[in-house]
Amino acid sequence: MLTVNDSFPGPVIRVQKGDTVYVNVQNQGEYGVTIHWHGVKQPRNPWYDGPENITQCPIPAGTNFTQEIIFSDEEGTLWWHAHSDWSRATVHGAIVISPANGTTYPFAQPDAEEVIVLGSWFTGDVMAIIDEALTTGGDPNISDAFTINGQPGDLYNCSSDSTYRLLVESGKTYLLRIVNAVMNEEMFFGIGEHNLTVVGMDGAYLKPINVEYIMITPGQTMDVLFTANQSPSYYYMAGSPFADTNAPFDNTTTTGIVQYSGNYTPPSSPSFPSLPAYNDKAAAENYTALLQSLASNEHPINVPLNITTSMYITVSVNQIDCNGSCAGPDGNRLAASLNNISFQTPTTDILEAYYQTLPNVFTKDFPDEPPYYFNFTGDVGNNTIFPSLGTKVRVIDYNEAVEIVFQGTNVGAAENHPMHLHGYSFYVLGFGSGNFNSTTDPLSYNLDDPPLVNTIGVPKNGWLTIRFIADNPGVWFMHCHLERHASWGMNTVLIVKNGTTDATSIRPRPGYMPPCSTS
């Protein structure tokens, strides 16, 4: 596997709020790679955001590239990962952002903290897996296991000797910084006989919520407190998939052990957390509904109220007709789309093309609504099973107040889709089932303390509304964080234009950017 500094997951980057960090990425692998700083807004600095052929071309094998990571208002836990092909399966790690000097957490100082990274384990070569799938048009192989801090755990047939262990002392409180780096499954996570208190998500604080489990999508991070307040023993922490779909998925469970200090007889089998069934849509949505911003004087929020740019985007899994010669359904090629456009990644990166006004790389006609309307979440028949193909972006004026309603559809294999926007955090105002009703559904919006996140699950056959102020000029990728859907085209790009001053404009192009090639 391709790893960073000989570790899986890779090293933790620790910073303070507002820091600027320089990371020299030395590519000693066999193919080009990029690194994305997930959830870091990078103000005016899309050059170092990292998505392949969106803001840069891959760092060629045998070369290096120093990236400047500008932290602004993020505080809590984020992460970094490769953003080229499927290399993020093994190239990823946490980012811990401590409060600035003179400030502290908005909760009691924990006694200790630990990073918990949920990952996917493939016994095959992940690059070969996705290359074969994209060549044949079929579904890529599912992972062979999930991992906690690189270890699958006791429930797989070869890994119990190396199960991850968290050593705790009775009465102490621990802050778990949880990252979902899994490739294609959302995850439930809990600790046997212990309650969890969720206090942060995606680099921002939440009103504390007490739960038995969390639901965390690929791309999301959560800050979770738990107190070692049970009888000294061993207790399982576990991650199991949430997949409300008929598409193939990895239906296994990864475990770690919370191990109390002291003298006692270890149990023959540690207590297991009570996690929902893999297809428990209600459990996942009930958890998401609990999320609220802290919205305090020290951590204020600013929800846009007067919307000037509105978009309604359908999110679908599709097929491309290839005359029966492909390995997908009915001999077609599997695809995915936003507003029935399956994104085609160019060979020259979009940021370079935009900045240098290069022709024939992208078009500016990504639509604000679907090409036509039907019962998106009902019996869709053959409606839009075949998307159009294109490298279409949406250009947004600086400082626009943007609202996007994502509409899940029943086209193809319907499921929950974790949508991620680069360059921004956004407020999640509400979500619901069925087709969005523009008259009645906004009446239920939370405008007081909606959660501020960078990745959120759009419910299966439902809708979800986000808002943000377009005050970060640049070229910003927006995509599903289920990796197979991103590979199939469930992506677009938002280009936010410069403001009227240097301080509201994209920073100048760095002297060196990795070269683009068609290989």
Coordinates of C-alpha atoms in Angstrom, one line a residue:
M1 CA 0.0 0.0 0.0
L2 CA 1.0 3.6 -0.5
T3 CA 1.6 5.2 2.9
V4 CA 2.9 8.4 4.4
N5 CA 6.0 8.3 6.6
D6 CA 5.6 4.5 6.8
S7 CA 2.3 4.6 8.8
F8 CA -1.3 3.7 8.2
P9 CA -3.1 6.0 9.0
G10 CA -0.5 8.7 8.4
P11 CA 0.9 11.2 10.9
V12 CA -1.3 13.6 12.8
I13 CA -0.7 17.3 12.0
R14 CA -1.1 19.4 15.2
V15 CA -1.7 23.2 14.9
Q16 CA -3.3 26.1 16.7
K17 CA -6.3 28.0 15.4
G18 CA -5.1 30.5 12.8
D19 CA -1.7 28.9 12.1
T20 CA -0.2 28.7 8.7
V21 CA 1.6 25.4 8.0
Y22 CA 3.9 24.3 5.2
V23 CA 4.0 20.6 4.3
N24 CA 6.5 19.3 1.8
V25 CA 5.0 16.3 0.0
Q26 CA 7.7 14.0 -1.4
N27 CA 6.1 11.5 -3.8
Q28 CA 8.3 8.4 -3.6
G29 CA 5.5 6.2 -5.1
E30 CA 5.0 5.0 -8.6
Y31 CA 2.2 7.3 -9.8
G32 CA 1.1 10.9 -9.4
V33 CA -0.7 11.9 -6.2
T34 CA -2.3 15.0 -4.6
I35 CA -3.0 15.9 -1.0
H36 CA -6.2 17.7 0.2
W37 CA -6.6 19.4 3.6
H38 CA -10.2 18.4 4.2
G39 CA -12.2 21.1 5.9
V40 CA -9.5 23.7 5.8
K41 CA -11.0 26.7 4.0
Q42 CA -7.7 28.0 2.6
P43 CA -8.8 31.6 2.3
R44 CA -8.1 32.9 -1.2
N45 CA -5.6 30.0 -1.6
P46 CA -7.1 27.3 -3.8
W47 CA -3.7 26.6 -5.3
Y48 CA -2.9 24.3 -2.4
D49 CA -6.4 22.7 -1.9
G50 CA -5.3 19.5 -3.7
P51 CA -8.1 17.8 -5.7
E52 CA -6.6 16.2 -8.8
N53 CA -7.1 18.2 -12.0
I54 CA -9.4 20.6 -10.2
T55 CA -7.0 22.9 -8.5
Q56 CA -3.7 21.2 -9.4
C57 CA -2.3 18.3 -11.4
P58 CA -0.8 15.3 -9.6
I59 CA 2.6 15.6 -8.0
P60 CA 4.7 13.3 -10.3
A61 CA 6.5 10.3 -8.9
G62 CA 10.0 11.2 -7.8
T63 CA 9.2 14.9 -7.3
N64 CA 8.0 17.0 -4.3
F65 CA 5.7 19.9 -3.8
T66 CA 5.5 22.2 -0.8
Q67 CA 1.9 23.1 0.1
E68 CA 0.9 26.1 2.2
I69 CA -2.1 25.4 4.5
I70 CA -3.8 28.5 5.8
F71 CA -6.0 27.9 8.9
S72 CA -8.6 30.6 9.7
D73 CA -11.6 30.0 12.0
E74 CA -11.4 26.2 12.1
E75 CA -11.1 24.7 15.6
G76 CA -11.3 21.0 16.6
T77 CA -10.6 18.1 14.3
L78 CA -10.2 17.9 10.5
W79 CA -8.1 15.6 8.4
W80 CA -5.9 15.4 5.3
H81 CA -6.1 12.8 2.5
A82 CA -4.9 12.0 -1.0
H83 CA -7.3 13.4 -3.6
S84 CA -6.3 11.5 -6.7
D85 CA -7.8 8.2 -7.9
W86 CA -8.4 5.9 -4.9
S87 CA -5.1 6.6 -3.1
R88 CA -6.9 8.2 -0.2
A89 CA -7.7 4.7 1.0
T90 CA -4.3 4.5 2.6
V91 CA -3.0 8.1 2.3
H92 CA -4.7 10.0 5.1
G93 CA -4.4 11.3 8.7
A94 CA -5.9 13.6 11.2
I95 CA -5.5 17.4 11.7
V96 CA -5.8 18.5 15.4
I97 CA -6.5 22.3 15.7
S98 CA -6.1 23.5 19.3
P99 CA -7.7 26.7 20.6
A100 CA -5.7 29.9 20.1
N101 CA -3.5 31.1 23.0
G102 CA -5.6 32.6 25.8
T103 CA -8.7 30.6 24.9
T104 CA -9.9 27.2 25.7
Y105 CA -12.5 24.5 24.9
P106 CA -16.2 25.4 25.4
F107 CA -16.4 22.3 27.6
A108 CA -14.5 21.0 30.6
Q109 CA -10.8 20.2 29.8
P110 CA -10.6 16.5 29.2
D111 CA -8.0 14.4 31.0
A112 CA -6.6 13.1 27.8
E113 CA -7.4 12.9 24.1
E114 CA -6.9 10.3 21.3
V115 CA -7.3 10.3 17.6
I116 CA -9.6 7.6 16.2
V117 CA -9.4 7.1 12.4
L118 CA -12.0 4.7 10.8
G119 CA -10.6 3.3 7.6
S120 CA -11.1 0.7 4.9
W121 CA -8.8 -2.3 4.4
F122 CA -8.4 -3.8 0.9
T123 CA -6.3 -6.9 0.5
G124 CA -6.0 -6.0 -3.2
D125 CA -4.2 -3.0 -4.8
V126 CA -6.8 -0.2 -4.5
M127 CA -5.5 1.6 -7.6
A128 CA -5.9 -1.7 -9.6
I129 CA -9.4 -2.1 -8.1
I130 CA -10.7 1.3 -9.3
D131 CA -8.8 1.1 -12.6
E132 CA -10.5 -2.2 -13.4
A133 CA -13.9 -0.9 -12.4
L134 CA -13.5 2.2 -14.6
T135 CA -12.3 0.1 -17.5
T136 CA -15.1 -2.4 -17.4
G137 CA -17.9 -0.1 -16.2
G138 CA -18.8 -2.4 -13.3
D139 CA -18.9 -1.9 -9.6
P140 CA -15.5 -1.8 -7.9
N141 CA -14.7 -4.5 -5.4
I142 CA -15.8 -3.7 -1.8
S143 CA -13.3 -3.5 1.0
D144 CA -12.3 -6.6 2.9
A145 CA -12.4 -5.0 6.4
F146 CA -12.8 -1.7 8.2
T147 CA -10.1 -0.5 10.6
I148 CA -9.7 1.5 13.8
N149 CA -6.3 3.3 13.7
G150 CA -5.1 0.9 11.0
Q151 CA -6.2 -2.3 12.8
P152 CA -9.3 -4.4 11.7
G153 CA -9.9 -5.9 15.2
D154 CA -11.1 -9.1 16.8
L155 CA -14.0 -10.0 14.5
Y156 CA -11.8 -10.7 11.4
N157 CA -9.9 -14.0 11.0
C158 CA -6.4 -12.8 11.2
S159 CA -6.1 -9.5 13.1
S160 CA -7.0 -10.1 16.8
D161 CA -3.3 -10.0 17.9
S162 CA -3.0 -6.4 16.8
T163 CA -6.4 -5.0 17.8
Y164 CA -6.2 -1.3 18.7
R165 CA -6.4 -0.6 22.5
L166 CA -7.3 2.6 24.3
L167 CA -5.9 2.5 27.8
V168 CA -8.1 4.5 30.3
E169 CA -8.2 5.2 34.0
S170 CA -11.4 5.0 36.0
G171 CA -13.1 8.4 36.5
K172 CA -11.2 10.2 33.7
T173 CA -12.8 11.9 30.7
Y174 CA -11.4 11.4 27.2
L175 CA -11.8 13.4 24.1
L176 CA -11.9 11.2 21.0
R177 CA -11.1 13.0 17.7
I178 CA -12.9 10.7 15.3
V179 CA -12.2 10.8 11.5
N180 CA -14.2 8.7 9.0
A181 CA -11.6 7.9 6.3
V182 CA -13.7 4.9 5.0
M183 CA -13.9 4.8 1.2
N184 CA -17.6 3.9 0.5
E185 CA -19.6 3.4 3.7
E186 CA -21.0 5.7 6.3
M187 CA -20.4 4.3 9.8
F188 CA -22.1 3.9 13.2
F189 CA -19.7 4.0 16.1
G190 CA -20.0 3.4 19.8
I191 CA -18.4 2.1 23.0
G192 CA -19.9 -0.8 24.9
E193 CA -21.8 0.4 28.1
H194 CA -20.5 4.0 27.7
N195 CA -22.4 7.0 26.6
L196 CA -20.8 9.5 24.3
T197 CA -21.1 13.3 24.3
V198 CA -20.6 14.9 20.9
V199 CA -19.2 18.4 21.3
G200 CA -17.8 19.2 17.8
M201 CA -17.9 18.4 14.1
D202 CA -15.9 19.3 11.1
G203 CA -13.8 21.9 12.9
A204 CA -16.6 23.7 14.7
Y205 CA -18.3 23.3 18.0
L206 CA -21.8 21.8 18.6
K207 CA -24.2 22.1 21.5
P208 CA -23.3 18.9 23.5
I209 CA -25.4 15.9 22.7
N210 CA -25.5 12.7 24.7
V211 CA -25.9 9.6 22.6
E212 CA -25.2 5.9 22.6
Y213 CA -23.7 6.0 19.1
I214 CA -22.7 8.4 16.4
M215 CA -23.4 8.2 12.6
I216 CA -20.4 9.6 10.8
T217 CA -20.1 9.8 7.0
P218 CA -16.9 9.5 4.9
G219 CA -15.2 13.0 5.2
Q220 CA -16.8 13.9 8.5
T221 CA -14.9 14.4 11.7
M222 CA -16.4 14.5 15.2
D223 CA -15.1 15.5 18.6
V224 CA -16.6 13.1 21.2
L225 CA -16.2 13.0 25.0
F226 CA -16.6 9.9 27.1
T227 CA -15.9 9.2 30.8
A228 CA -14.5 5.9 32.0
N229 CA -17.2 5.4 34.6
Q230 CA -18.0 1.7 34.3
S231 CA -16.5 -1.2 36.2
P232 CA -12.8 -1.8 35.3
S233 CA -12.8 -4.2 32.4
Y234 CA -12.5 -4.4 28.7
Y235 CA -15.1 -2.8 26.5
Y236 CA -15.4 -2.9 22.7
M237 CA -15.4 0.3 20.6
A238 CA -16.9 -0.7 17.3
G239 CA -17.6 0.7 13.8
S240 CA -20.2 -0.9 11.6
P241 CA -21.6 0.4 8.2
F242 CA -24.8 2.4 7.6
A243 CA -25.7 1.6 4.0
D244 CA -29.4 2.0 3.1
T245 CA -28.9 0.7 -0.4
N246 CA -29.2 -2.4 -2.6
A247 CA -25.7 -1.7 -4.0
P248 CA -22.9 -3.9 -2.7
F249 CA -21.1 -2.7 0.5
D250 CA -18.7 -4.0 3.1
N251 CA -21.1 -5.4 5.9
T252 CA -18.4 -6.1 8.5
T253 CA -17.6 -4.6 11.9
T254 CA -14.2 -3.2 13.1
T255 CA -13.4 -3.2 16.8
G256 CA -11.0 -1.7 19.2
I257 CA -10.8 -2.3 23.0
V258 CA -11.2 0.3 25.7
Q259 CA -9.0 -1.2 28.4
Y260 CA -9.2 0.1 32.0
S261 CA -6.1 0.2 34.1
G262 CA -6.0 -1.8 37.4
N263 CA -6.1 -5.4 38.6
Y264 CA -9.1 -7.4 37.4
T265 CA -9.9 -10.5 35.4
P266 CA -10.4 -9.5 31.8
P267 CA -13.8 -10.7 30.4
S268 CA -13.8 -13.6 28.0
S269 CA -15.7 -11.3 25.6
P270 CA -15.8 -7.5 26.1
S271 CA -19.2 -5.7 26.2
F272 CA -20.3 -4.6 22.7
P273 CA -22.0 -1.3 21.9
S274 CA -25.6 -1.5 20.7
L275 CA -25.3 -0.2 17.2
P276 CA -28.2 0.2 14.7
A277 CA -28.7 -2.2 11.8
Y278 CA -26.8 -1.4 8.7
N279 CA -30.0 -0.2 6.9
D280 CA -31.5 1.7 9.8
K281 CA -32.2 4.9 7.9
A282 CA -34.3 6.3 10.8
A283 CA -31.4 5.9 13.3
A284 CA -29.0 7.7 11.0
E285 CA -31.4 10.6 10.4
N286 CA -32.4 10.9 14.0
Y287 CA -28.8 11.3 14.9
T288 CA -28.2 14.0 12.2
A289 CA -31.3 15.9 13.4
L290 CA -29.6 16.3 16.9
L291 CA -26.7 18.4 15.5
Q292 CA -26.9 22.1 16.4
S293 CA -24.2 24.8 16.4
L294 CA -23.0 26.0 19.8
A295 CA -23.9 29.6 18.7
S296 CA -22.4 31.2 21.7
N297 CA -20.9 34.7 22.2
E298 CA -17.4 33.1 21.9
H299 CA -18.4 31.0 19.0
P300 CA -21.0 33.0 17.0
I301 CA -22.7 31.9 13.8
N302 CA -24.0 33.9 10.9
V303 CA -26.7 32.2 8.9
P304 CA -27.4 33.9 5.6
L305 CA -31.0 35.0 5.5
N306 CA -31.4 37.0 2.2
I307 CA -30.5 34.5 -0.4
T308 CA -29.2 35.8 -3.7
T309 CA -28.1 32.6 -5.4
S310 CA -30.4 29.5 -5.3
M311 CA -29.6 26.1 -6.7
Y312 CA -31.6 22.8 -6.7
I313 CA -29.4 19.9 -7.4
T314 CA -30.5 16.3 -8.0
V315 CA -28.1 13.6 -6.8
S316 CA -28.3 10.3 -8.7
V317 CA -26.5 7.1 -9.6
N318 CA -26.9 6.5 -13.4
Q319 CA -25.7 4.4 -16.3
I320 CA -24.0 5.1 -19.6
D321 CA -25.1 3.1 -22.6
C322 CA -22.2 1.1 -24.1
N323 CA -24.2 -1.3 -26.3
G324 CA -24.1 -4.2 -23.9
S325 CA -20.3 -4.4 -23.7
C326 CA -19.8 -3.1 -20.1
A327 CA -20.0 -4.8 -16.7
G328 CA -22.7 -2.7 -15.2
P329 CA -26.5 -3.3 -15.2
D330 CA -27.9 -4.4 -18.6
G331 CA -24.4 -4.3 -20.1
N332 CA -24.2 -0.5 -19.4
R333 CA -21.5 1.5 -17.6
L334 CA -22.2 2.7 -14.0
A335 CA -22.1 6.4 -13.6
A336 CA -23.3 9.2 -11.2
S337 CA -24.4 12.7 -11.6
L338 CA -25.5 16.1 -10.2
N339 CA -28.5 17.6 -12.1
N340 CA -28.1 14.7 -14.5
I341 CA -24.6 15.8 -15.6
S342 CA -21.9 13.2 -15.0
F343 CA -18.7 15.2 -14.3
Q344 CA -15.8 14.5 -16.7
T345 CA -12.4 15.3 -15.1
P346 CA -10.2 17.3 -17.5
T347 CA -6.5 16.7 -18.1
T348 CA -5.6 20.4 -17.4
D349 CA -6.7 21.5 -13.9
I350 CA -9.6 23.8 -13.8
L351 CA -8.0 26.4 -11.5
E352 CA -5.1 26.9 -14.0
A353 CA -7.5 27.1 -16.9
Y354 CA -9.6 29.7 -15.1
Y355 CA -6.7 31.7 -13.9
Q356 CA -4.9 31.7 -17.3
T357 CA -8.2 31.9 -19.3
L358 CA -7.3 28.7 -21.2
P359 CA -10.0 27.5 -23.6
N360 CA -11.7 24.1 -24.0
V361 CA -11.1 22.9 -20.4
F362 CA -14.5 23.6 -18.8
T363 CA -17.8 25.3 -19.5
K364 CA -19.7 27.6 -17.2
D365 CA -23.2 26.2 -17.7
F366 CA -23.8 23.9 -14.7
P367 CA -27.5 24.5 -14.3
D368 CA -29.3 25.8 -11.2
E369 CA -31.9 23.1 -11.4
P370 CA -32.5 19.7 -13.0
P371 CA -33.1 19.6 -16.8
Y372 CA -36.6 18.5 -16.2
Y373 CA -38.8 17.6 -13.3
F374 CA -40.4 14.2 -12.4
N375 CA -41.2 12.3 -9.2
F376 CA -37.6 12.2 -8.2
T377 CA -38.2 9.9 -5.2
G378 CA -41.0 7.7 -6.5
D379 CA -41.3 5.3 -9.4
V380 CA -38.8 7.0 -11.7
G381 CA -39.1 4.6 -14.6
N382 CA -36.4 5.3 -17.2
N383 CA -36.2 9.0 -16.3
T384 CA -32.7 10.3 -16.6
I385 CA -31.1 6.9 -16.2
F386 CA -28.6 8.1 -18.8
P387 CA -26.9 11.4 -17.8
S388 CA -25.2 13.9 -20.1
L389 CA -21.4 14.2 -19.8
G390 CA -19.5 17.3 -19.3
T391 CA -17.0 19.4 -17.3
K392 CA -19.5 22.0 -16.2
V393 CA -19.0 24.5 -13.4
R394 CA -21.1 27.1 -11.7
V395 CA -19.6 30.6 -11.5
I396 CA -20.8 32.6 -8.4
D397 CA -20.2 36.3 -7.7
Y398 CA -18.2 37.2 -4.7
N399 CA -20.2 37.6 -1.5
E400 CA -23.3 36.0 -2.8
A401 CA -25.6 34.4 -0.2
V402 CA -25.9 30.9 -1.6
E403 CA -28.6 28.3 -0.9
I404 CA -28.3 24.8 -2.3
V405 CA -31.1 22.2 -2.0
F406 CA -29.7 18.7 -2.6
Q407 CA -32.4 16.3 -3.8
G408 CA -31.8 12.6 -3.5
T409 CA -33.4 10.6 -6.3
N410 CA -34.6 7.0 -6.8
V411 CA -32.7 6.7 -10.1
G412 CA -30.3 3.8 -10.0
A413 CA -29.3 2.6 -6.5
A414 CA -30.7 5.2 -4.1
E415 CA -28.9 5.8 -0.9
N416 CA -27.6 8.4 1.5
H417 CA -25.0 10.6 -0.2
P418 CA -22.4 12.5 1.9
M419 CA -21.8 15.8 0.0
H420 CA -18.6 17.7 0.6
L421 CA -17.8 21.3 -0.5
H422 CA -14.2 22.5 -0.6
G423 CA -13.2 26.0 0.5
Y424 CA -16.2 26.4 2.8
S425 CA -18.1 25.3 5.8
F426 CA -21.9 25.6 5.4
Y427 CA -25.0 25.6 7.5
V428 CA -27.4 22.7 7.3
L429 CA -30.8 24.3 7.7
G430 CA -32.9 21.1 7.4
F431 CA -33.7 17.9 5.6
G432 CA -36.6 15.7 5.0
S433 CA -38.0 12.7 3.0
G434 CA -39.5 12.8 -0.5
N435 CA -39.4 15.6 -3.0
F436 CA -38.5 19.1 -1.7
N437 CA -41.5 21.4 -1.5
S438 CA -40.3 25.0 -1.9
T439 CA -43.4 26.3 -0.2
T440 CA -43.8 24.2 2.9
D441 CA -40.4 22.7 3.6
P442 CA -38.5 26.0 4.3
L443 CA -41.0 26.6 7.1
S444 CA -39.1 23.9 9.1
Y445 CA -35.7 25.4 8.6
N446 CA -33.5 25.9 11.7
L447 CA -32.2 29.5 11.3
D448 CA -31.1 29.9 14.9
D449 CA -28.4 27.3 15.5
P450 CA -27.9 25.1 12.4
P451 CA -24.7 23.0 12.4
L452 CA -21.8 24.4 10.5
V453 CA -20.1 21.5 8.7
N454 CA -18.2 20.7 5.5
T455 CA -19.7 17.3 4.7
I456 CA -23.3 16.1 5.2
G457 CA -25.4 13.1 4.3
V458 CA -28.3 13.8 1.9
P459 CA -31.0 11.4 2.9
K460 CA -31.9 8.5 0.7
N461 CA -34.9 9.6 -1.5
G462 CA -35.0 12.9 0.5
W463 CA -33.7 16.4 0.4
L464 CA -31.3 18.6 2.4
T465 CA -30.7 22.4 2.4
I466 CA -27.4 24.2 3.0
R467 CA -26.4 27.9 3.0
F468 CA -23.1 29.8 3.0
I469 CA -21.7 33.2 2.0
A470 CA -19.5 33.0 -1.1
D471 CA -16.7 35.0 0.5
N472 CA -13.7 32.8 -0.4
P473 CA -12.7 33.4 -4.1
G474 CA -11.4 30.4 -5.9
V475 CA -12.1 27.2 -7.6
W476 CA -13.8 24.7 -5.2
F477 CA -14.7 21.1 -5.8
M478 CA -18.1 19.8 -4.6
H479 CA -18.7 16.1 -4.7
C480 CA -20.0 13.0 -3.0
H481 CA -17.5 11.5 -0.5
L482 CA -18.5 8.0 -1.3
E483 CA -15.4 7.3 -3.5
R484 CA -17.1 5.2 -6.1
H485 CA -19.7 7.9 -6.7
A486 CA -17.0 10.6 -7.1
S487 CA -15.2 8.3 -9.5
W488 CA -18.4 7.9 -11.5
G489 CA -19.0 11.7 -11.8
M490 CA -21.1 12.8 -8.8
N491 CA -19.2 16.1 -8.8
T492 CA -19.2 19.7 -9.9
V493 CA -17.1 22.8 -9.3
L494 CA -18.1 26.1 -7.9
I495 CA -15.9 29.0 -9.1
V496 CA -16.3 32.1 -6.8
K497 CA -15.2 35.2 -8.5
N498 CA -12.8 37.8 -7.0
G499 CA -14.1 40.7 -5.0
T500 CA -13.1 44.3 -5.8
T501 CA -9.9 44.4 -3.8
D502 CA -6.6 42.4 -3.6
A503 CA -7.7 41.2 -0.1
T504 CA -10.9 39.7 -1.7
S505 CA -9.2 38.1 -4.6
I506 CA -7.4 34.8 -5.3
R507 CA -3.8 35.0 -4.3
P508 CA -1.3 35.0 -7.1
R509 CA -0.3 31.7 -8.7
P510 CA 2.7 30.1 -7.0
G511 CA 6.0 30.0 -8.9
Y512 CA 5.8 26.2 -9.2
M513 CA 2.7 24.0 -9.6
P514 CA 2.9 20.3 -10.6
P515 CA 2.8 20.0 -14.4
C516 CA -0.2 18.7 -16.2
S517 CA 0.0 15.8 -18.6
T518 CA -2.4 13.5 -20.3
S519 CA -0.6 10.3 -19.0

